[in-house]
Each structure stands twice: as C-alpha cells, then as structure tokens.
Short mmCIF file of C-alpha atoms in Angstrom, two decimals:
data_model
loop_
_atom_site.label_atom_id
_atom_site.label_comp_id
_atom_site.label_asym_id
_atom_site.label_seq_id
_atom_site.Cartn_x
_atom_site.Cartn_y
_atom_site.Cartn_z
CA MET Z 563 26.03 31.19 1.24
CA ALA Z 564 23.96 29.69 -1.58
CA TYR Z 565 23.97 26.29 0.17
CA ILE Z 566 22.83 27.92 3.42
CA ALA Z 567 20.05 29.73 1.58
CA ARG Z 568 18.84 26.49 -0.05
CA ILE Z 569 18.92 24.64 3.29
CA THR Z 570 16.96 27.35 5.10
CA THR Z 571 14.46 27.49 2.22
CA GLY Z 572 14.00 23.73 2.44
CA LEU Z 573 13.51 23.91 6.19
CA GLY Z 574 10.97 26.68 5.76
CA VAL Z 575 8.81 25.00 3.13
CA SER Z 576 8.97 21.56 4.77
CA PHE Z 577 6.35 22.65 7.29
CA ALA Z 578 3.79 23.53 4.62
CA THR Z 579 2.76 19.95 3.82
CA ILE Z 580 2.65 18.87 7.44
CA SER Z 581 0.67 21.85 8.73
CA TYR Z 582 -1.85 21.57 5.89
CA LEU Z 583 -2.49 17.87 6.45
CA LYS Z 584 -2.76 18.41 10.20
CA ALA Z 585 -5.31 21.19 9.64
CA VAL Z 586 -7.29 18.90 7.33
CA SER Z 587 -7.35 16.14 9.96
CA VAL Z 588 -8.61 18.66 12.53
CA TRP Z 589 -11.32 20.31 10.47
CA PHE Z 590 -12.57 17.53 8.20
CA GLU Z 591 -14.10 14.18 9.08
CA PRO Z 592 -11.99 11.11 8.13
CA ARG Z 593 -14.20 10.25 5.14
CA LYS Z 594 -13.51 13.65 3.54
CA PHE Z 595 -9.79 13.71 4.38
CA ALA Z 596 -8.66 12.38 0.98
CA PHE Z 597 -10.61 14.99 -1.01
CA ALA Z 598 -9.60 17.91 1.20
CA ALA Z 599 -5.96 16.83 1.29
CA SER Z 600 -5.83 16.45 -2.49
CA PHE Z 601 -5.94 20.22 -2.96
CA LEU Z 602 -2.47 20.38 -1.44
CA ALA Z 603 -1.12 18.63 -4.55
CA THR Z 604 -3.10 21.01 -6.76
CA ALA Z 605 -1.59 24.02 -4.99
CA ALA Z 606 1.90 22.52 -5.17
CA MET Z 607 1.61 21.87 -8.89
CA ILE Z 608 0.28 25.38 -9.52
CA GLY Z 609 3.37 26.61 -7.68
CA ALA Z 610 5.58 24.44 -9.87
CA LEU Z 611 3.91 25.86 -12.99
CA CYS Z 612 4.36 29.42 -11.70
CA ALA Z 613 8.07 28.71 -11.47
CA GLN Z 614 8.14 28.09 -15.23
CA ALA Z 615 6.76 30.61 -17.74
CA PRO Z 616 5.26 33.11 -15.21
CA LEU Z 617 8.57 33.39 -13.37
CA ALA Z 618 10.44 33.84 -16.65
CA TYR Z 619 8.02 36.61 -17.62
CA LEU Z 620 8.40 38.29 -14.21
CA ILE Z 621 12.19 38.19 -14.50
CA THR Z 622 11.91 39.87 -17.91
CA LEU Z 623 9.52 42.45 -16.47
CA CYS Z 624 11.75 43.21 -13.49
CA GLY Z 625 14.96 42.96 -15.44
CA ASP Z 626 16.53 41.06 -12.56
CA TRP Z 627 15.92 37.54 -11.24
CA LYS Z 628 16.69 38.66 -7.67
CA MET Z 629 13.88 41.21 -7.71
CA ALA Z 630 11.51 38.62 -9.20
CA MET Z 631 12.34 36.13 -6.45
CA LEU Z 632 11.92 38.87 -3.83
CA LEU Z 633 8.42 39.59 -5.12
CA PHE Z 634 7.57 35.87 -4.95
CA SER Z 635 8.88 35.80 -1.38
CA VAL Z 636 6.77 38.81 -0.35
CA ALA Z 637 3.68 37.20 -1.90
CA SER Z 638 4.38 33.99 0.03
CA LEU Z 639 4.78 35.98 3.25
CA LEU Z 640 1.42 37.68 2.72
CA ILE Z 641 -0.25 34.29 2.18
CA ALA Z 642 1.37 33.05 5.41
CA VAL Z 643 -0.07 36.04 7.30
CA VAL Z 644 -3.56 35.33 5.94
CA TYR Z 645 -3.15 31.64 6.89
CA TYR Z 646 -2.17 32.63 10.45
CA ILE Z 647 -5.17 34.93 10.80
CA VAL Z 648 -7.82 32.67 9.26
CA VAL Z 649 -6.86 29.07 10.18
CA ARG Z 650 -7.55 27.85 13.71
CA ASP Z 651 -5.83 24.94 15.44
CA PHE Z 652 -8.75 23.93 17.65
CA ASN Z 653 -11.95 22.39 16.33
CA PRO Z 654 -14.61 22.01 19.06
CA LYS Z 655 -16.26 19.23 17.03
CA GLN Z 656 -13.04 17.16 17.09
CA PRO Z 657 -11.36 18.01 20.41
CA GLU Z 658 -9.38 14.76 20.40
CA ALA Z 659 -7.57 15.87 17.25
CA SER Z 660 -6.65 19.38 18.31
CA SER Z 661 -6.60 19.66 22.09
CA PRO Z 662 -3.10 20.19 23.59
CA ASN Z 663 -4.08 17.80 26.39
CA ASN Z 664 -4.31 14.93 23.89
CA GLN Z 665 -0.94 15.47 22.23
CA LEU Z 666 2.01 13.11 22.61
CA LYS Z 667 5.61 14.11 23.09
CA THR Z 668 7.60 14.15 19.86
CA LEU Z 669 9.62 11.03 20.63
CA ASP Z 670 6.54 9.12 21.80
CA ALA Z 671 4.66 10.08 18.62
CA LEU Z 672 7.64 9.04 16.49
CA LYS Z 673 7.79 5.66 18.25
CA GLU Z 674 4.11 5.12 17.50
CA VAL Z 675 4.72 5.87 13.83
CA ILE Z 676 7.86 3.75 13.46
CA LYS Z 677 6.37 0.60 14.98
CA ASN Z 678 3.55 0.54 12.39
CA LYS Z 679 4.81 -1.43 9.38
CA ASN Z 680 2.28 0.19 7.06
CA ASN Z 681 3.81 3.62 7.69
CA TRP Z 682 7.11 2.32 6.32
CA LEU Z 683 5.34 0.86 3.28
CA LEU Z 684 3.57 4.16 2.64
CA THR Z 685 6.87 6.02 2.90
CA PHE Z 686 8.59 3.78 0.37
CA TYR Z 687 5.54 3.87 -1.89
CA VAL Z 688 5.49 7.66 -2.04
CA GLY Z 689 9.25 7.79 -2.56
CA LEU Z 690 9.38 5.22 -5.35
CA SER Z 691 6.29 6.45 -7.19
CA PHE Z 692 7.57 10.02 -7.15
CA THR Z 693 11.03 9.30 -8.55
CA ALA Z 694 9.81 9.94 -12.09
CA VAL Z 695 8.84 13.47 -11.12
CA ASP Z 696 12.03 14.17 -9.19
CA ALA Z 697 14.50 12.50 -11.55
CA PHE Z 698 12.82 12.78 -14.95
CA ALA Z 699 10.77 15.97 -14.77
CA GLY Z 700 13.22 17.71 -12.49
CA PHE Z 701 16.53 16.72 -14.08
CA TRP Z 702 16.85 14.38 -17.07
CA GLY Z 703 13.64 14.95 -19.02
CA ASN Z 704 14.58 18.15 -20.80
CA ALA Z 705 17.78 16.73 -22.29
CA TYR Z 706 15.94 13.55 -23.29
CA PHE Z 707 13.20 15.33 -25.23
CA ARG Z 708 15.68 17.63 -26.95
CA GLU Z 709 17.61 14.60 -28.15
CA ALA Z 710 14.54 12.53 -29.05
CA TYR Z 711 12.57 15.16 -30.97
CA HIS Z 712 15.21 17.82 -31.77
CA ILE Z 713 13.23 20.58 -30.10
CA SER Z 714 14.22 23.63 -28.07
CA ARG Z 715 14.74 23.71 -24.31
CA GLU Z 716 11.52 25.71 -23.92
CA GLU Z 717 9.49 23.21 -25.98
CA ALA Z 718 10.90 20.33 -23.93
CA ALA Z 719 9.96 22.16 -20.73
CA SER Z 720 6.39 22.61 -21.98
CA ILE Z 721 6.10 18.84 -22.52
CA ILE Z 722 7.38 18.13 -19.02
CA SER Z 723 4.98 20.68 -17.52
CA MET Z 724 2.10 18.40 -18.58
CA ILE Z 725 2.99 16.20 -15.60
CA PHE Z 726 2.31 19.08 -13.21
CA ILE Z 727 -0.88 20.10 -15.00
CA GLY Z 728 -2.11 16.50 -14.84
CA MET Z 729 -1.38 16.24 -11.12
CA ALA Z 730 -3.05 19.58 -10.39
CA ILE Z 731 -6.23 18.39 -12.11
CA GLY Z 732 -6.10 14.72 -11.17
CA SER Z 733 -5.46 14.94 -7.45
CA PRO Z 734 -8.84 16.43 -6.40
CA ILE Z 735 -10.71 14.28 -8.93
CA ILE Z 736 -9.13 11.11 -7.56
CA GLY Z 737 -9.62 12.34 -4.00
CA LYS Z 738 -13.33 12.87 -4.61
CA LEU Z 739 -13.63 9.51 -6.38
CA SER Z 740 -12.06 7.74 -3.41
CA GLU Z 741 -14.52 9.52 -1.12
CA ILE Z 742 -17.53 8.48 -3.23
CA LEU Z 743 -16.37 4.87 -3.51
CA ASP Z 744 -15.07 4.87 0.08
CA SER Z 745 -11.95 3.20 -1.29
CA ARG Z 746 -8.36 4.37 -1.32
CA LYS Z 747 -6.23 1.34 -2.07
CA GLY Z 748 -8.38 0.06 -4.94
CA VAL Z 749 -8.46 3.49 -6.59
CA MET Z 750 -4.70 3.83 -6.14
CA ILE Z 751 -3.93 0.47 -7.74
CA PHE Z 752 -6.15 1.20 -10.76
CA PHE Z 753 -4.65 4.62 -11.51
CA HIS Z 754 -1.12 3.50 -10.64
CA ILE Z 755 -1.24 0.82 -13.35
CA ILE Z 756 -2.51 3.29 -15.97
CA GLY Z 757 0.13 5.83 -14.96
CA THR Z 758 2.93 3.27 -15.15
CA ILE Z 759 1.88 2.19 -18.66
CA SER Z 760 1.70 5.81 -19.85
CA LEU Z 761 5.12 6.65 -18.41
CA SER Z 762 6.67 3.50 -19.88
CA PHE Z 763 5.68 4.53 -23.42
CA VAL Z 764 7.35 7.92 -22.91
CA LEU Z 765 10.55 6.60 -21.33
CA LEU Z 766 11.16 3.42 -23.29
CA THR Z 767 9.88 4.19 -26.80
CA LYS Z 768 10.05 7.04 -29.27
CA THR Z 769 6.62 8.39 -30.16
CA THR Z 770 6.04 12.06 -31.02
CA ALA Z 771 6.35 15.23 -28.98
CA THR Z 772 2.57 15.66 -28.95
CA MET Z 773 1.95 12.06 -27.91
CA SER Z 774 4.58 12.36 -25.18
CA ALA Z 775 2.81 15.44 -23.82
CA ILE Z 776 -0.52 13.58 -23.77
CA LEU Z 777 0.99 10.53 -22.09
CA LEU Z 778 2.74 12.65 -19.47
CA PHE Z 779 -0.53 14.44 -18.76
CA ILE Z 780 -2.17 11.05 -18.18
CA PHE Z 781 0.75 10.03 -15.99
CA GLY Z 782 0.46 13.22 -13.94
CA LEU Z 783 -3.30 12.80 -13.67
CA CYS Z 784 -2.82 9.27 -12.33
CA LEU Z 785 0.02 10.25 -10.01
CA GLY Z 786 -2.47 12.42 -8.15
CA ILE Z 787 -3.14 9.24 -6.18
CA TYR Z 788 -0.08 9.86 -4.02
CA MET Z 789 -2.14 12.13 -1.73
CA LEU Z 790 -4.27 9.10 -0.86
CA SER Z 791 -1.17 7.71 0.85
CA PHE Z 792 -1.62 10.38 3.50
CA ALA Z 793 -5.33 9.54 3.71
CA ILE Z 794 -4.46 5.90 4.45
CA GLY Z 795 -1.87 7.05 6.98
CA ASN Z 796 -4.54 9.15 8.64
CA ARG Z 797 -6.88 6.15 8.87
CA ILE Z 798 -4.44 3.56 10.23
CA ASN Z 799 -2.90 5.75 12.95
CA PRO Z 800 -4.28 7.57 16.01
CA ILE Z 801 -5.55 10.99 15.02
CA ILE Z 802 -3.33 12.77 17.56
CA ILE Z 803 -0.18 11.81 15.62
CA THR Z 804 -1.45 12.81 12.15
CA ALA Z 805 1.26 15.44 11.67
CA THR Z 806 4.03 13.03 12.66
CA VAL Z 807 2.68 10.37 10.29
CA ALA Z 808 2.50 12.87 7.42
CA ALA Z 809 6.05 14.04 8.10
CA PHE Z 810 7.32 10.45 8.17
CA ILE Z 811 5.60 9.48 4.90
CA ASN Z 812 6.77 12.69 3.26
CA THR Z 813 10.45 11.80 3.80
CA GLY Z 814 10.23 9.08 1.14
CA GLU Z 815 10.23 11.51 -1.78
CA PRO Z 816 13.41 13.53 -1.08
CA ILE Z 817 15.42 10.52 0.13
CA LEU Z 818 14.68 8.19 -2.78
CA GLY Z 819 14.65 11.05 -5.26
CA ALA Z 820 18.22 11.88 -4.24
CA ILE Z 821 19.20 8.27 -4.96
CA PHE Z 822 17.63 7.96 -8.41
CA ASP Z 823 19.10 11.17 -9.87
CA PRO Z 824 22.71 9.90 -9.76
CA LEU Z 825 21.57 6.33 -10.47
CA ILE Z 826 20.24 7.38 -13.87
CA GLY Z 827 23.48 9.25 -14.47
CA TYR Z 828 25.43 6.09 -13.66
CA PHE Z 829 23.48 4.02 -16.19
CA LEU Z 830 23.87 6.75 -18.82
CA ASP Z 831 27.64 6.72 -18.29
CA TRP Z 832 27.66 2.93 -18.40
CA SER Z 833 25.95 2.89 -21.82
CA TRP Z 834 27.76 5.96 -23.18
CA THR Z 835 29.22 5.48 -26.67
CA GLY Z 836 32.17 7.85 -26.20
CA LYS Z 837 30.78 10.79 -28.21
CA TYR Z 838 30.75 14.47 -27.25
CA ILE Z 839 28.93 17.66 -28.19
CA ASN Z 840 31.38 20.47 -28.90
CA LYS Z 841 30.90 24.20 -28.44
CA ALA Z 842 29.42 24.48 -31.93
CA GLY Z 843 26.74 21.91 -31.08
CA GLU Z 844 28.26 19.22 -33.27
CA VAL Z 845 28.49 15.56 -32.23
CA VAL Z 846 32.15 14.50 -32.31
CA SER Z 847 33.90 11.25 -31.45
CA GLN Z 848 36.87 12.83 -29.66
CA TYR Z 849 37.22 15.19 -26.71
CA THR Z 850 38.57 18.53 -28.00
CA SER Z 851 38.10 21.14 -25.25
CA SER Z 852 36.78 21.71 -21.74
CA SER Z 853 33.52 23.02 -23.21
CA ASP Z 854 32.71 19.59 -24.68
CA ILE Z 855 29.96 17.63 -22.92
CA LYS Z 856 29.03 13.98 -23.18
CA TYR Z 857 26.54 13.06 -25.86
CA PHE Z 858 24.03 10.37 -24.95
CA GLU Z 859 22.12 8.59 -27.68
CA LEU Z 860 18.42 7.82 -27.41
CA GLU Z 861 19.10 4.16 -26.64
CA SER Z 862 21.22 5.19 -23.64
CA TYR Z 863 18.33 7.22 -22.23
CA HIS Z 864 15.91 4.34 -22.75
CA PHE Z 865 18.28 2.01 -20.94
CA ALA Z 866 18.80 4.40 -18.02
CA PHE Z 867 15.08 5.15 -17.70
CA THR Z 868 14.30 1.49 -17.07
CA THR Z 869 15.21 2.34 -13.46
CA LEU Z 870 12.23 4.70 -13.28
CA VAL Z 871 9.85 2.14 -14.74
CA ALA Z 872 11.25 -0.40 -12.28
CA SER Z 873 10.60 2.03 -9.42
CA MET Z 874 6.97 2.38 -10.52
CA ILE Z 875 6.57 -1.41 -10.64
CA ALA Z 876 8.24 -1.79 -7.24
CA SER Z 877 5.96 0.86 -5.76
CA LEU Z 878 2.94 -1.02 -7.15
CA VAL Z 879 4.09 -4.17 -5.36
CA ILE Z 880 4.45 -2.17 -2.15
CA LEU Z 881 1.01 -0.64 -2.67
CA VAL Z 882 -0.57 -4.09 -2.85
CA MET Z 883 1.09 -4.92 0.49
CA ILE Z 884 -0.30 -1.85 2.27
CA LYS Z 885 -3.21 -2.48 4.60
CA ASP Z 886 -6.00 0.06 4.74
CA LYS Z 887 -8.05 0.02 7.93
CA LYS Z 888 -10.95 -1.65 6.12
CA ASP Z 889 -8.80 -4.42 4.56
#
C-alpha cells in the first residue's frame, strides 16, 4: 500500500512542473520566459524547506505525523482550487500557444521533441547537474557531515538545507540576469563552473561545518541555472509543444538520480575498510550483531563523491554542446 501511495503521489505532482511551464509559455513573451519560469524552482525549494523544520514542528503540534501530512494535503488541495479558478489556458495575445486548433497529437508532439538533438542534451544536462541534489542532499549528505564534523543529524540537515535556500534565492536572480543580458547559455556556463568548484570543496576536502554551509549555499545559488534549460527548450522548439518539451527534459533528473544513489553506495562498499558501528555507537572491527551497520571513513566518502563531481563536469561538457537559437 505504501508503494502504491508513493506512486500515485509521484504521478500527481509530476504535472505541476509541466503545467506551470506551459502556463508561462502561454502568458509571457519568450524573452521573459526564463525569469517567470525561475519562480517554479523558488516555490519547489520553499516546499522542500517546509518539509524540514516546519513539518517537524507541525508533527509535534499535532502529535501525529499522519494528521500533519493530512493538513499539508488539504493546503495543497486549496492551492490547486485557487489555481483552477485564477489561471486561464487561453491567452488572446498568443493564440498560437494556447488555441486547441494549434495543438499536436501526443505522439506527433513527442516525435517532434525526440528528433531534436538539443532536447536530448538538455535532458542529460538537467539530470547530471541535479545528481548532487538527489544523491547528496537527499541521501548521503547527512551521514557524511555527521562523520566529517561529528555533529547531530539535525545540524547536518541544516547544512544541507543551504542548497535549497540557495536555489530558492538564486533561480529568479539568474533568470532575471539572463533576461537582461539576453543570454542563457553564457550565464549557465559561468554559474555552472562556480557551482562545481564550490561543491568540489565540500565533497572532496574537509573544511568546517560553517564553510560547508556557505559553499553549499553558493552551489545552490548557482544551480538555479537549471531552470534556464527549460527556457532554451522553449526557444528551440515550436511553442505548441512547450509542455511536451518540458516533460521530456524533466525526465533527466529522476532517471539519472536513481542511477547515482546506488552508484555512490557501490563505491563506498568498494572502499570500505571492514569496520562497523555497533548499537552503542562504537566503531568496531568485527560484526557482532544484526544491529551493527557499516562504518565508512571520511576518505571513503571523498572517493565515492568523485562520481558527483564527475557528473557536474560531464554536464558542463554537455552544456557547451547545447545550441541556443541565437548560437
């Protein structure tokens, strides 16, 4: 039942990104698409932050996590009702983008998307550049910071949350900058390089908890460029297939993210020194009970995290290969 619930939740939220980007393409001129679309990332990161401390507080207030989740669900439903009432599909100033007479069949639209090489590059770019968020922030980061700086789970989570705060702030700033400069690819390359350097210091060296938080904020700020991928997709494809293009590009993140999570685990196992943490929290050299878990040293994490740095470098190479309409 839990698997079914997670699948249906995923199916339900998958339409949010696509419908938002389609609405932006209908109601905003192409030059302002990047800035308007960037607020999607801000909203998503605010949601991610709400799932941290605010959710924990609500659970404490309700005394039950089920009631807290129910309240979140009701709030989401109310927002959906407001969206349905306020947002309109048809824009008389851009009839070609919203008129039903100009729409393609699903298979025809998908064929148009697939045959454009740049759409594939954008998909892989988004997927590879987002692996650090999916794999590190979402899975391995907490354990890494607890081992590196001997801090609590909550303190480690607060460091990781700097990525989301950075993205929430950086995405609209970068979107506006790209609008002012009328440049997407150049802006993306510049911030991608800075973000990669910042992330590399966190993943491959031991600094301090405070410095790691600052560097992750910078990384998150720079990663706000990923929304410009959708802006490029909007420019290089016919406007009537904007939603299909956005959906196609958006598949890169979950697919590649699902690959890198176990890949990091594989490299951690490969460099494991054979030590365990027992029930008392002590590091021991022999397996004593079923409650023992593997203990990974800092060097093992650094070795495994080279995959994430490599993914950022690979995504930069792909970014250079992408052709914007003005290239």
